Coordinates of C-alpha atoms in Angstrom, one line a residue:
Chain A
M1 CA 0.2 0.1 -0.1
I2 CA 2.6 2.7 0.8
K3 CA 4.7 1.5 -2.0
K4 CA 1.9 2.0 -4.4
I5 CA 1.2 5.4 -2.9
F6 CA 5.1 6.6 -3.5
I7 CA 5.0 5.5 -7.0
I8 CA 1.7 7.6 -7.6
F9 CA 3.4 10.1 -5.9
V10 CA 6.7 10.0 -7.4
S11 CA 5.1 9.7 -10.9
I12 CA 3.5 12.8 -10.0
L13 CA 6.0 14.5 -9.4
I14 CA 8.1 13.4 -12.8
I15 CA 4.4 14.2 -14.7
L16 CA 4.7 17.9 -13.1
W17 CA 7.8 18.1 -14.4
F18 CA 7.8 17.4 -18.2
L19 CA 4.5 19.1 -17.9
T20 CA 4.7 22.6 -16.0
P21 CA 7.0 23.6 -18.3
V22 CA 4.3 23.2 -21.8
F23 CA 1.4 24.2 -19.6
L24 CA 3.4 27.8 -18.8
I25 CA 4.5 28.4 -22.7
V26 CA 0.8 27.5 -23.6
L27 CA -0.4 29.3 -21.5
A28 CA 1.7 32.7 -21.7
S29 CA 1.0 31.9 -25.2
L30 CA -2.8 32.3 -24.7
T31 CA -1.8 34.8 -22.5
P32 CA -3.3 38.9 -23.8
S33 CA -0.7 40.6 -23.9
E34 CA -2.4 42.6 -21.0
D35 CA -2.5 40.6 -18.3
Y36 CA 1.3 39.2 -19.0
Y37 CA 2.9 42.3 -17.9
D38 CA 0.8 43.1 -15.5
Q39 CA 2.8 41.9 -11.9
Q40 CA -0.5 40.6 -9.8
R41 CA -1.5 38.7 -11.6
I42 CA -0.5 35.0 -12.6
L43 CA -3.1 33.6 -14.2
P44 CA -5.2 36.3 -17.0
K45 CA -9.0 37.2 -17.2
R46 CA -9.1 35.8 -20.2
L47 CA -8.0 33.3 -23.4
T48 CA -6.9 34.8 -26.4
F49 CA -6.0 33.7 -29.8
D50 CA -4.2 36.8 -30.7
H51 CA -0.6 36.2 -30.8
L52 CA -1.2 33.0 -32.5
Y53 CA -3.1 34.2 -35.4
K54 CA 0.3 37.1 -35.6
L55 CA 2.5 34.5 -35.3
F56 CA 1.1 32.5 -38.3
V57 CA -0.6 35.3 -40.5
V58 CA 0.9 38.7 -39.6
L59 CA 4.4 36.9 -39.5
D60 CA 4.4 34.3 -42.2
G61 CA 4.1 31.7 -40.2
W62 CA 1.5 29.4 -42.2
R63 CA 4.2 29.3 -45.2
A64 CA 7.2 28.4 -42.9
T65 CA 5.0 25.6 -41.6
L66 CA 4.2 24.8 -45.4
N67 CA 7.3 25.2 -45.9
S68 CA 8.7 23.0 -43.1
L69 CA 6.0 20.1 -43.9
Q70 CA 8.0 20.4 -47.3
V71 CA 10.9 19.8 -46.1
A72 CA 9.9 17.2 -44.1
A73 CA 7.7 14.7 -46.1
M74 CA 11.7 15.4 -48.9
A75 CA 14.0 14.2 -46.1
I76 CA 11.3 11.8 -44.9
G77 CA 10.3 10.6 -48.7
L78 CA 15.1 10.2 -49.2
S79 CA 15.3 8.3 -46.3
F80 CA 13.5 5.0 -46.8
L81 CA 14.3 5.1 -50.2
V82 CA 17.7 4.7 -49.1
G83 CA 17.4 4.0 -45.7
L84 CA 14.7 1.0 -46.3
P85 CA 16.5 -1.5 -49.0
A86 CA 20.2 -0.5 -46.5
G87 CA 18.1 -1.8 -43.8
Y88 CA 17.2 -4.6 -45.4
V89 CA 20.2 -6.1 -46.9
L90 CA 22.0 -5.4 -43.4
T91 CA 19.9 -7.7 -41.7
R92 CA 19.0 -10.6 -44.6
Y93 CA 23.5 -10.5 -45.6
V94 CA 26.3 -11.9 -45.3
F95 CA 28.9 -9.5 -46.5
P96 CA 31.8 -8.5 -45.6
G97 CA 32.0 -4.9 -43.8
K98 CA 28.9 -5.8 -42.3
N99 CA 29.7 -4.2 -38.6
A100 CA 32.0 -1.8 -39.7
I101 CA 29.3 -0.4 -41.8
R102 CA 26.8 -0.6 -38.6
L103 CA 29.2 0.8 -36.5
S104 CA 30.3 4.1 -38.3
I105 CA 26.5 5.0 -39.5
L106 CA 25.8 7.0 -37.5
L107 CA 29.3 9.0 -37.9
T108 CA 27.8 11.4 -39.8
R109 CA 26.5 13.0 -36.7
S110 CA 29.3 12.9 -34.8
F111 CA 30.8 15.8 -37.2
P112 CA 29.5 19.4 -35.5
T113 CA 26.9 20.7 -38.3
L114 CA 28.7 24.2 -37.4
I115 CA 31.9 23.0 -38.8
I116 CA 29.8 21.6 -42.6
A117 CA 27.4 24.7 -42.8
V118 CA 29.9 26.8 -44.6
P119 CA 31.0 24.3 -47.1
L120 CA 28.3 23.2 -47.7
I121 CA 26.0 25.9 -48.5
M122 CA 29.0 26.6 -51.4
I123 CA 28.2 23.3 -52.9
Y124 CA 24.7 23.7 -53.1
L125 CA 24.9 27.2 -54.3
R126 CA 27.3 25.8 -57.0
L127 CA 24.7 23.2 -57.7
G128 CA 22.4 26.1 -58.1
I129 CA 19.8 24.4 -55.6
G130 CA 20.7 27.8 -52.7
D131 CA 18.4 28.7 -50.6
T132 CA 15.5 26.2 -51.8
L133 CA 13.4 23.6 -49.6
F134 CA 15.2 20.9 -51.4
S135 CA 19.0 21.7 -50.5
V136 CA 17.5 21.3 -46.9
A137 CA 15.4 18.2 -47.2
L138 CA 18.8 17.0 -48.6
A139 CA 21.0 17.9 -45.2
H140 CA 17.7 16.7 -43.1
T141 CA 18.3 13.9 -45.1
S142 CA 22.0 13.7 -44.0
F143 CA 20.8 13.6 -40.3
I144 CA 17.8 11.4 -40.5
L145 CA 19.0 8.6 -42.8
P146 CA 21.6 6.5 -40.6
F147 CA 18.3 7.0 -37.9
V148 CA 16.4 5.0 -40.8
V149 CA 19.2 2.7 -41.3
L150 CA 19.5 1.6 -38.0
I151 CA 15.6 1.9 -36.9
T152 CA 14.5 -0.1 -40.2
T153 CA 16.8 -2.7 -39.2
S154 CA 15.7 -3.2 -35.8
I155 CA 12.2 -4.0 -37.5
L156 CA 12.7 -6.1 -39.9
S157 CA 15.3 -8.3 -38.1
G158 CA 12.1 -8.6 -35.9
I159 CA 10.5 -10.0 -38.9
S160 CA 11.2 -13.6 -39.6
V161 CA 12.8 -14.6 -42.7
E162 CA 11.0 -18.2 -43.7
Y163 CA 7.7 -15.6 -44.5
E164 CA 9.9 -13.7 -47.1
E165 CA 11.3 -17.7 -48.9
A166 CA 7.6 -18.7 -47.7
G167 CA 6.6 -16.0 -50.6
M168 CA 9.2 -16.9 -53.4
I169 CA 8.3 -20.6 -52.7
F170 CA 4.6 -19.5 -53.8
G171 CA 5.5 -17.5 -56.8
L172 CA 6.9 -14.5 -55.6
S173 CA 10.2 -12.8 -56.9
R174 CA 12.6 -11.2 -53.9
I175 CA 11.2 -8.0 -54.0
G176 CA 7.9 -9.3 -54.9
A177 CA 8.7 -11.7 -51.2
F178 CA 9.1 -7.6 -49.7
M179 CA 6.5 -5.5 -51.4
K180 CA 4.1 -7.9 -50.5
I181 CA 4.8 -9.8 -47.6
T182 CA 7.3 -8.1 -45.2
L183 CA 6.8 -4.7 -46.4
P184 CA 3.2 -5.2 -44.9
L185 CA 4.5 -6.6 -41.7
A186 CA 6.8 -3.8 -40.8
L187 CA 4.5 -1.1 -41.6
P188 CA 4.2 0.1 -38.1
G189 CA 7.2 -0.1 -36.9
L190 CA 8.7 2.0 -40.0
A191 CA 5.8 4.1 -39.4
A192 CA 6.3 5.4 -36.2
S193 CA 9.6 5.4 -37.7
A194 CA 8.4 8.3 -40.1
I195 CA 7.0 10.4 -37.7
F196 CA 9.6 10.5 -35.8
A197 CA 12.0 11.0 -39.1
F198 CA 9.7 13.6 -39.7
I199 CA 9.8 15.5 -35.7
M200 CA 13.8 16.2 -36.5
S201 CA 13.4 17.0 -39.2
W202 CA 10.3 19.7 -38.5
N203 CA 12.8 20.1 -34.7
E204 CA 15.8 21.6 -36.4
V205 CA 16.8 25.0 -36.4
F206 CA 20.3 25.4 -36.8
I207 CA 20.8 24.2 -40.5
S208 CA 17.6 25.6 -42.1
S209 CA 18.8 29.3 -40.6
V210 CA 22.1 29.0 -42.3
L211 CA 20.8 27.1 -45.4
T212 CA 17.8 29.7 -46.1
F213 CA 16.5 33.3 -46.6
V214 CA 13.7 33.8 -48.2
N215 CA 12.0 29.8 -47.6
R216 CA 12.6 29.1 -43.9
T217 CA 11.4 27.1 -42.2
L218 CA 9.4 27.0 -39.1
P219 CA 11.5 26.7 -37.0
A220 CA 14.2 28.2 -38.6
Q221 CA 11.3 31.9 -39.6
I222 CA 10.5 31.5 -35.7
L223 CA 14.1 32.3 -34.4
N224 CA 14.6 35.4 -37.0
T225 CA 11.3 37.0 -36.0
A226 CA 9.6 36.0 -33.0
M227 CA 12.6 35.5 -30.6
T228 CA 12.7 39.9 -31.7
S229 CA 9.5 40.4 -30.8
P230 CA 7.2 40.5 -27.0
D231 CA 7.5 37.4 -24.8
Y232 CA 4.2 35.7 -25.4
F233 CA 5.2 35.5 -29.1
K234 CA 7.8 33.5 -28.5
F235 CA 6.0 31.7 -26.4
A236 CA 3.1 31.7 -29.3
A237 CA 6.1 29.8 -31.5
G238 CA 7.0 27.6 -28.0
T239 CA 3.2 26.2 -28.4
V240 CA 3.5 26.1 -32.1
M241 CA 6.8 23.8 -32.2
A242 CA 6.1 21.8 -29.4
I243 CA 2.4 20.3 -29.4
P244 CA 2.4 18.7 -33.5
A245 CA 5.6 17.2 -32.0
M246 CA 3.6 16.2 -28.7
V247 CA 0.3 14.3 -30.5
F248 CA 2.6 12.6 -33.0
I249 CA 4.4 11.0 -29.7
F250 CA 1.9 10.4 -28.2
F251 CA -0.7 8.6 -30.8
T252 CA 2.6 6.7 -31.9
R253 CA 4.6 5.5 -28.0
K254 CA 4.2 2.1 -28.5
Y255 CA 5.8 1.9 -31.5
L256 CA 7.9 4.0 -31.2
M257 CA 9.2 2.6 -27.9
S258 CA 9.1 -1.4 -29.7
M259 CA 11.5 0.4 -32.2
W260 CA 14.0 0.6 -30.0
G261 CA 13.7 -2.1 -28.6
I262 CA 11.8 -1.6 -25.1
S263 CA 8.4 -3.0 -24.5
L264 CA 6.3 -0.9 -23.1
K265 CA 3.4 -3.1 -21.7
Chain B
M1 CA 5.3 -35.2 -59.3
A2 CA 9.1 -35.9 -60.8
K3 CA 12.1 -37.6 -60.1
V4 CA 14.9 -35.5 -58.3
R5 CA 18.3 -36.0 -59.9
I6 CA 21.2 -34.2 -58.4
E7 CA 24.3 -34.8 -59.3
N8 CA 28.0 -33.7 -57.7
L9 CA 26.6 -30.8 -55.6
K10 CA 28.3 -28.4 -53.8
K11 CA 27.3 -25.5 -51.5
Y12 CA 30.5 -23.4 -50.1
F13 CA 29.2 -21.0 -47.4
G14 CA 33.1 -19.0 -47.8
S15 CA 35.4 -21.8 -47.1
V16 CA 32.7 -23.4 -45.0
K17 CA 31.2 -26.6 -47.2
A18 CA 28.6 -26.7 -46.0
L19 CA 27.7 -29.8 -49.0
N20 CA 31.1 -30.7 -50.6
G21 CA 29.5 -33.5 -53.5
I22 CA 26.5 -34.5 -52.9
D23 CA 25.1 -37.7 -55.7
I24 CA 21.6 -38.5 -55.4
E25 CA 18.1 -39.7 -56.8
I26 CA 15.0 -39.3 -55.8
K27 CA 12.2 -41.6 -57.4
D28 CA 9.2 -40.1 -58.1
G29 CA 6.8 -40.5 -55.7
K30 CA 9.1 -41.1 -53.0
F31 CA 9.1 -39.6 -49.9
V32 CA 12.7 -39.8 -48.8
V33 CA 13.9 -38.7 -45.3
L34 CA 17.1 -36.5 -45.3
L35 CA 18.2 -37.4 -41.6
G36 CA 21.7 -36.3 -39.8
P37 CA 23.1 -33.9 -36.3
S38 CA 23.0 -30.3 -36.2
G39 CA 24.9 -28.1 -39.7
C40 CA 25.5 -32.0 -40.8
G41 CA 23.9 -30.2 -44.9
K42 CA 20.2 -31.8 -44.6
T43 CA 18.8 -28.0 -44.3
T44 CA 21.0 -26.9 -46.7
L45 CA 20.8 -29.5 -49.5
L46 CA 16.6 -28.7 -48.7
R47 CA 17.2 -25.1 -49.8
C48 CA 19.3 -26.0 -52.2
I49 CA 16.4 -28.0 -53.8
S50 CA 14.2 -25.1 -53.3
G51 CA 16.1 -22.8 -54.8
L52 CA 16.2 -20.7 -51.5
E53 CA 20.0 -21.1 -52.0
K54 CA 22.2 -21.0 -54.8
V55 CA 24.7 -23.6 -56.0
T56 CA 28.2 -23.6 -55.8
E57 CA 28.6 -26.3 -58.3
G58 CA 26.5 -29.4 -59.7
K59 CA 23.3 -29.7 -61.1
I60 CA 19.7 -30.0 -60.1
F61 CA 16.6 -32.2 -62.3
F62 CA 13.8 -32.7 -61.5
D63 CA 12.1 -35.3 -64.4
S64 CA 14.9 -33.8 -67.0
T65 CA 14.5 -29.9 -66.9
D66 CA 17.6 -29.2 -65.3
V67 CA 16.4 -26.3 -62.2
T68 CA 19.7 -24.9 -61.1
N69 CA 19.9 -21.7 -61.9
L70 CA 15.9 -21.1 -61.1
P71 CA 13.9 -19.3 -59.0
P72 CA 11.5 -21.1 -56.3
K73 CA 8.8 -19.9 -58.6
S74 CA 9.4 -21.3 -61.3
R75 CA 10.6 -24.6 -59.6
N76 CA 7.2 -25.7 -59.3
V77 CA 7.7 -26.9 -55.6
S78 CA 6.2 -26.4 -52.3
M79 CA 7.4 -26.1 -48.7
V80 CA 7.1 -26.7 -44.9
F81 CA 9.3 -24.2 -43.2
Q82 CA 10.3 -25.5 -38.4
S83 CA 8.5 -21.9 -38.3
Y84 CA 5.3 -23.0 -40.6
A85 CA 5.6 -20.0 -42.1
V86 CA 1.8 -18.7 -42.6
W87 CA 2.1 -15.6 -42.7
P88 CA 0.9 -13.5 -39.6
H89 CA -1.0 -10.8 -41.8
M90 CA -3.7 -12.7 -43.4
K91 CA -6.6 -14.7 -42.6
V92 CA -6.3 -18.9 -42.8
Y93 CA -8.6 -18.8 -46.1
E94 CA -6.4 -16.4 -47.4
N95 CA -3.1 -18.0 -46.4
I96 CA -4.0 -21.1 -48.2
A97 CA -5.2 -18.7 -51.2
Y98 CA -2.6 -17.2 -51.8
P99 CA 0.0 -19.4 -53.9
M100 CA -3.0 -19.5 -56.4
K101 CA -4.1 -15.9 -56.3
I102 CA -0.6 -15.4 -57.8
K103 CA -0.1 -17.9 -60.4
G104 CA -3.6 -16.1 -61.3
Y105 CA -6.3 -18.7 -61.2
D106 CA -9.9 -17.9 -61.0
K107 CA -12.0 -17.7 -57.7
N108 CA -14.0 -20.1 -58.2
K109 CA -10.4 -22.1 -58.8
I110 CA -9.5 -20.7 -55.8
E111 CA -12.1 -21.5 -53.6
E112 CA -13.1 -25.2 -54.5
K113 CA -9.1 -25.9 -53.6
V114 CA -8.8 -23.8 -51.1
L115 CA -11.8 -26.0 -49.2
W116 CA -10.6 -29.1 -50.8
A117 CA -6.9 -28.3 -48.9
A118 CA -8.8 -27.5 -45.3
K119 CA -11.4 -30.5 -45.3
T120 CA -7.2 -32.2 -45.5
L121 CA -6.1 -31.5 -42.8
N122 CA -9.5 -31.2 -41.2
I123 CA -9.0 -27.1 -41.0
S124 CA -12.7 -26.7 -42.3
E125 CA -13.7 -24.6 -39.2
L126 CA -10.5 -22.3 -38.9
L127 CA -10.6 -20.4 -42.2
D128 CA -11.9 -17.4 -41.0
R129 CA -9.1 -16.9 -38.1
Y130 CA -6.3 -14.5 -37.9
P131 CA -2.5 -17.4 -37.6
A132 CA -1.8 -15.9 -33.8
Q133 CA -5.4 -17.8 -33.1
L134 CA -4.1 -20.9 -33.6
S135 CA -2.2 -23.4 -31.5
G136 CA 0.4 -24.7 -32.7
G137 CA -0.4 -27.3 -34.1
Q138 CA -2.8 -25.8 -36.6
R139 CA -1.0 -23.8 -37.8
Q140 CA 1.0 -26.5 -38.9
R141 CA -2.1 -27.6 -40.4
V142 CA -2.5 -25.1 -42.4
A143 CA 1.2 -24.8 -43.7
V144 CA 0.2 -28.1 -44.8
A145 CA -2.8 -27.5 -46.6
R146 CA -1.4 -24.0 -48.0
A147 CA 2.1 -26.4 -49.2
I148 CA -0.2 -29.0 -51.3
V149 CA -3.2 -27.0 -52.8
L150 CA -1.2 -26.7 -55.7
E151 CA 0.0 -30.2 -55.8
P152 CA 3.4 -29.2 -56.8
E153 CA 5.8 -31.5 -58.2
V154 CA 7.3 -31.8 -55.3
L155 CA 6.6 -31.4 -51.8
L156 CA 9.8 -30.1 -48.7
M157 CA 9.1 -30.3 -44.7
D158 CA 12.2 -28.4 -43.1
E159 CA 12.0 -30.2 -39.1
P160 CA 7.5 -29.7 -39.7
L161 CA 7.1 -31.4 -36.5
S162 CA 10.0 -30.7 -34.6
N163 CA 8.1 -28.0 -33.0
L164 CA 5.4 -29.7 -31.9
D165 CA 4.6 -31.3 -28.3
A166 CA 5.5 -35.1 -27.9
L167 CA 1.7 -36.5 -28.2
L168 CA 1.1 -34.3 -31.3
R169 CA 4.2 -35.4 -33.1
V170 CA 3.5 -38.9 -33.1
S171 CA 0.5 -38.4 -34.8
M172 CA 1.4 -35.9 -37.1
R173 CA 3.8 -38.4 -37.8
S174 CA 1.1 -41.6 -39.3
E175 CA -1.2 -38.5 -40.7
L176 CA 1.9 -36.7 -43.1
K177 CA 2.5 -39.9 -44.3
K178 CA -1.1 -41.5 -45.1
L179 CA -1.5 -37.8 -46.6
Q180 CA 2.0 -38.6 -48.7
E181 CA 1.0 -41.6 -49.8
R182 CA -2.0 -40.3 -50.9
L183 CA -1.3 -37.2 -53.1
G184 CA 1.6 -39.4 -54.7
T185 CA 4.1 -36.5 -54.7
T186 CA 7.9 -36.4 -54.1
T187 CA 8.7 -35.8 -51.2
I188 CA 11.8 -34.7 -49.5
Y189 CA 12.3 -34.2 -45.3
V190 CA 14.7 -32.9 -43.6
T191 CA 14.9 -34.2 -40.0
H192 CA 17.2 -35.3 -37.1
D193 CA 14.7 -37.2 -35.2
Q194 CA 15.7 -40.7 -36.4
V195 CA 12.3 -42.3 -35.2
E196 CA 10.6 -40.1 -37.5
A197 CA 13.5 -40.6 -40.4
M198 CA 12.6 -44.4 -39.1
T199 CA 8.7 -44.4 -39.5
M200 CA 7.8 -42.1 -42.8
G201 CA 10.7 -42.6 -44.7
D202 CA 10.1 -44.8 -48.0
E203 CA 13.9 -44.6 -47.9
I204 CA 16.3 -42.8 -45.2
A205 CA 19.3 -40.3 -47.1
V206 CA 21.6 -39.8 -44.0
M207 CA 24.0 -37.5 -43.8
Q208 CA 27.2 -35.9 -42.4
N209 CA 29.7 -33.3 -42.9
G210 CA 28.1 -32.2 -46.2
V211 CA 28.0 -35.8 -47.5
I212 CA 25.2 -38.4 -47.8
Q213 CA 27.2 -41.1 -45.9
Q214 CA 24.1 -44.4 -47.1
Y215 CA 20.6 -44.4 -49.1
G216 CA 18.6 -46.9 -48.7
T217 CA 15.6 -48.3 -47.4
P218 CA 15.0 -47.7 -43.9
E219 CA 16.1 -52.0 -43.3
E220 CA 19.2 -51.4 -45.3
I221 CA 20.0 -47.9 -42.9
Y222 CA 19.9 -50.4 -40.5
H223 CA 21.0 -53.6 -40.2
K224 CA 23.3 -53.2 -43.0
P225 CA 25.1 -49.5 -42.6
A226 CA 27.4 -48.1 -44.7
N227 CA 29.8 -47.6 -41.7
V228 CA 30.5 -46.4 -38.5
F229 CA 28.9 -43.2 -38.5
V230 CA 25.5 -44.4 -39.9
A231 CA 25.6 -47.4 -37.0
G232 CA 26.2 -45.4 -34.4
F233 CA 24.0 -42.4 -35.5
I234 CA 20.9 -45.0 -36.4
G235 CA 19.4 -47.0 -32.7
S236 CA 19.1 -46.7 -29.6
P237 CA 20.4 -46.8 -27.8
Q238 CA 23.9 -46.9 -29.9
M239 CA 25.8 -49.7 -31.5
N240 CA 28.8 -51.2 -29.4
F241 CA 31.5 -50.4 -30.7
M242 CA 35.2 -52.2 -29.8
E243 CA 38.4 -52.5 -31.3
V244 CA 39.6 -55.9 -32.1
Q245 CA 42.1 -57.1 -34.8
I246 CA 41.2 -60.3 -37.4
L247 CA 43.3 -63.0 -36.8
K248 CA 44.1 -66.3 -39.5
E249 CA 44.6 -69.6 -37.5
K250 CA 44.5 -72.8 -39.2
N251 CA 41.8 -71.5 -41.9
E252 CA 39.4 -70.3 -39.4
L253 CA 39.2 -66.2 -38.9
F254 CA 39.5 -65.3 -35.4
L255 CA 38.0 -61.6 -34.0
R256 CA 40.3 -61.0 -30.8
N257 CA 41.2 -58.1 -28.2
E258 CA 41.9 -58.5 -25.0
S259 CA 38.9 -59.4 -23.6
L260 CA 37.0 -60.8 -26.9
N261 CA 37.9 -63.8 -28.8
I262 CA 35.5 -64.4 -31.6
R263 CA 36.0 -67.5 -34.3
L264 CA 33.6 -65.5 -36.6
T265 CA 31.2 -68.6 -39.0
D266 CA 31.5 -70.1 -41.7
D267 CA 29.5 -67.2 -43.8
L268 CA 31.0 -64.5 -42.6
K269 CA 34.3 -66.1 -42.5
T270 CA 34.0 -66.4 -46.5
E271 CA 32.5 -63.1 -46.5
L272 CA 35.2 -60.7 -45.1
G273 CA 37.7 -63.3 -46.0
N274 CA 39.0 -61.6 -49.5
K275 CA 38.1 -57.8 -48.0
I276 CA 41.0 -58.2 -45.5
Q277 CA 45.1 -57.2 -46.9
N278 CA 47.0 -56.4 -44.2
K279 CA 46.0 -57.9 -40.8
N280 CA 47.6 -56.2 -38.3
D281 CA 44.9 -53.2 -39.6
V282 CA 42.6 -52.6 -36.5
F283 CA 38.9 -53.1 -37.5
I284 CA 36.2 -52.5 -35.3
L285 CA 33.9 -54.8 -34.3
G286 CA 29.6 -53.3 -33.5
I287 CA 26.7 -55.2 -31.9
R288 CA 23.7 -53.5 -31.2
P289 CA 22.5 -53.9 -27.9
E290 CA 19.3 -55.9 -29.0
N291 CA 21.4 -58.6 -30.1
I292 CA 22.5 -59.5 -27.0
H293 CA 20.5 -61.7 -25.3
K294 CA 20.6 -63.0 -21.9
E295 CA 19.7 -66.6 -23.2
K296 CA 20.8 -68.2 -26.1
T297 CA 18.8 -69.8 -28.8
D298 CA 20.1 -72.4 -31.2
I299 CA 18.4 -71.1 -34.6
S300 CA 22.4 -69.0 -34.7
K301 CA 25.6 -69.2 -33.6
F302 CA 26.1 -67.3 -29.5
E303 CA 29.3 -65.4 -28.7
P304 CA 29.0 -66.0 -24.4
I305 CA 30.9 -62.3 -22.2
E306 CA 30.2 -62.4 -19.0
G307 CA 30.6 -59.3 -16.5
K308 CA 29.1 -57.3 -13.7
V309 CA 25.6 -55.5 -14.0
Y310 CA 27.1 -51.4 -13.8
F311 CA 23.4 -49.5 -14.3
I312 CA 20.1 -50.2 -15.3
E313 CA 17.7 -48.7 -16.8
R314 CA 13.4 -49.8 -16.8
L315 CA 12.3 -48.5 -19.6
G316 CA 8.3 -50.3 -19.1
S317 CA 8.5 -52.6 -22.3
D318 CA 12.1 -52.4 -22.3
T319 CA 14.8 -52.5 -20.1
I320 CA 18.6 -51.7 -20.9
V321 CA 21.4 -53.3 -19.2
H322 CA 25.1 -51.8 -18.6
L323 CA 27.7 -54.6 -18.3
E324 CA 30.6 -54.0 -17.0
F325 CA 33.0 -56.0 -19.4
K326 CA 36.5 -56.8 -18.7
G327 CA 37.6 -53.4 -18.5
T328 CA 34.2 -52.3 -21.5
R329 CA 31.3 -51.2 -21.0
I330 CA 28.5 -53.0 -22.6
V331 CA 24.7 -52.0 -23.3
S332 CA 21.8 -54.3 -23.5
K333 CA 18.8 -54.0 -24.7
L334 CA 16.4 -57.1 -23.0
P335 CA 12.7 -57.3 -22.6
G336 CA 10.9 -55.3 -20.3
D337 CA 10.2 -58.0 -17.5
V338 CA 14.0 -59.7 -17.1
K339 CA 15.0 -59.8 -13.0
I340 CA 18.4 -58.6 -12.8
N341 CA 19.6 -55.8 -9.8
E342 CA 23.1 -53.7 -10.0
G343 CA 25.9 -55.1 -8.7
E344 CA 25.3 -58.7 -10.1
S345 CA 27.1 -60.7 -12.3
L346 CA 25.5 -61.5 -15.7
K347 CA 26.2 -63.9 -18.6
M348 CA 25.2 -62.2 -21.3
Y349 CA 25.5 -64.0 -25.4
I350 CA 25.9 -62.1 -28.5
D351 CA 24.4 -63.2 -31.1
L352 CA 27.1 -63.5 -34.2
S353 CA 24.7 -63.6 -36.7
K354 CA 24.3 -59.8 -36.4
I355 CA 28.1 -58.6 -36.3
H356 CA 29.2 -55.2 -37.9
V357 CA 32.6 -55.5 -38.7
F358 CA 34.1 -52.0 -40.0
S359 CA 37.7 -50.7 -41.3
K360 CA 39.2 -48.4 -38.4
I361 CA 41.7 -46.9 -41.1
D362 CA 37.8 -45.3 -43.6
G363 CA 34.9 -46.6 -41.7
K364 CA 33.6 -48.3 -43.9
A365 CA 31.7 -51.4 -43.4
L366 CA 32.8 -54.9 -44.1
I367 CA 30.2 -56.9 -43.2

């Protein structure tokens, strides 16, 4: 009994620890400016969507949101186009250098973005894709791809190769067996990793800010506009950034856990 | 239905020689068991026949068609996997129907054949379920139904019974065998269980180290093992082995070591006499436990041995006696009701018409 109470108590503490800042951010983003600057007041008299509206419409937030979605979609598409076959090969085949590839796959993350940012801009300008969403998507792909490879490797290795072989015995080609048998079985996990990839791209600030000027993604846009605005705009921006990610994670948490090999009953 | 012929088949995984020169001809409609210990290459051979594994060297023929380089889907083979590999995202009906759907059969034909296969395997009432809702035995039946529905030329089974509990395994054994007899499909069945092999196979290929050690009927394999490995692998308890020398004295042949001195019967003498070149060679004498008796009869010649009973296993139907005999232990299989106690001394008789002699050098059987 005491143990149970203790567990509940600790759980509440943890929940408060994580949710209080989020609550305060969301609250501040909905607080009218006169209440926000009133030193006597903690909770606002009324709530307003004014800041959010201004952020989206006046400060071009909606365009940046569209940009972010496009960049994320392209980055996810590219990552899976390359990462899924790579994960398949790492799971199903034995070849020299396999372990080396597995180990070094995260190496791209060991270069600080700061160092590669300027060379990256130069290369993009030379290729004629400077300041485009595609260039940002490419940069995002470079850090999403390793995760996609690792995740698909672990998802595919959880699907018995005999299912696929049975498909091949009963009339499918190797590719056909992958598409018709393995892929449907892997789909929930792959969907979860796609959402994880989406969040990685959605939240990325630095590369997007450096690489784009006109076509900014949402985080880059916020960094450039809201950060020089009054505080409640900053909070509104925080809300806009945090809520979609939290909602996605909430709905896919089961798969995200299993994707990393942790089971959540 | 087809005859399967394999010529000098080799399969290497890097430097590991999984199959090292397989030659076998399987007659149309036979139930052939590939039997051997883990790692002997039996599953690799099956996978080469299915096309899931590319061969390094050699040829595989179904009737007169060379299928060596054909992908699995072009070979008209079916397979029952060890894990059953019943697709979890399809219902039982869809699982059985899928091979036909891929091949573009029309809907009525598919339904007719699925219902036939389901009825044959007694799973008609399960068609609407997902594999996760089935027991292991039921999943096994689905896998078999899926394998026979297209009436393949060759049916391959990779240890299909190894995941079932003991009772179910025994009943499935006879059921699978009867099913194969009814369908008349050439069947190749992989197992490491010698009882399965002996009861189900029309013919057995005993494998070790990527080579077929002996190919023959269960009777041949059991009574005329081709070498020491086959003799030791088949039969439980294992055959007794002893090193002996063969000595010639006054026109008689003797098998002799520190503890034994057996004069060979005339039949064996003529059979063995021609095969012995160097009389200093060492040979291996093999005697099956059931050929060592407590009483002798007049039907054949017996060699008595006397020792102390070291250990007794009472299995109900049989009694396994471990006899300490001049420094070696000899295992004998007696009826279940014999009265023997551990520690007492016992005289037993080796049936000389049933002994085996192998060359120590290459292990080959001489008699």
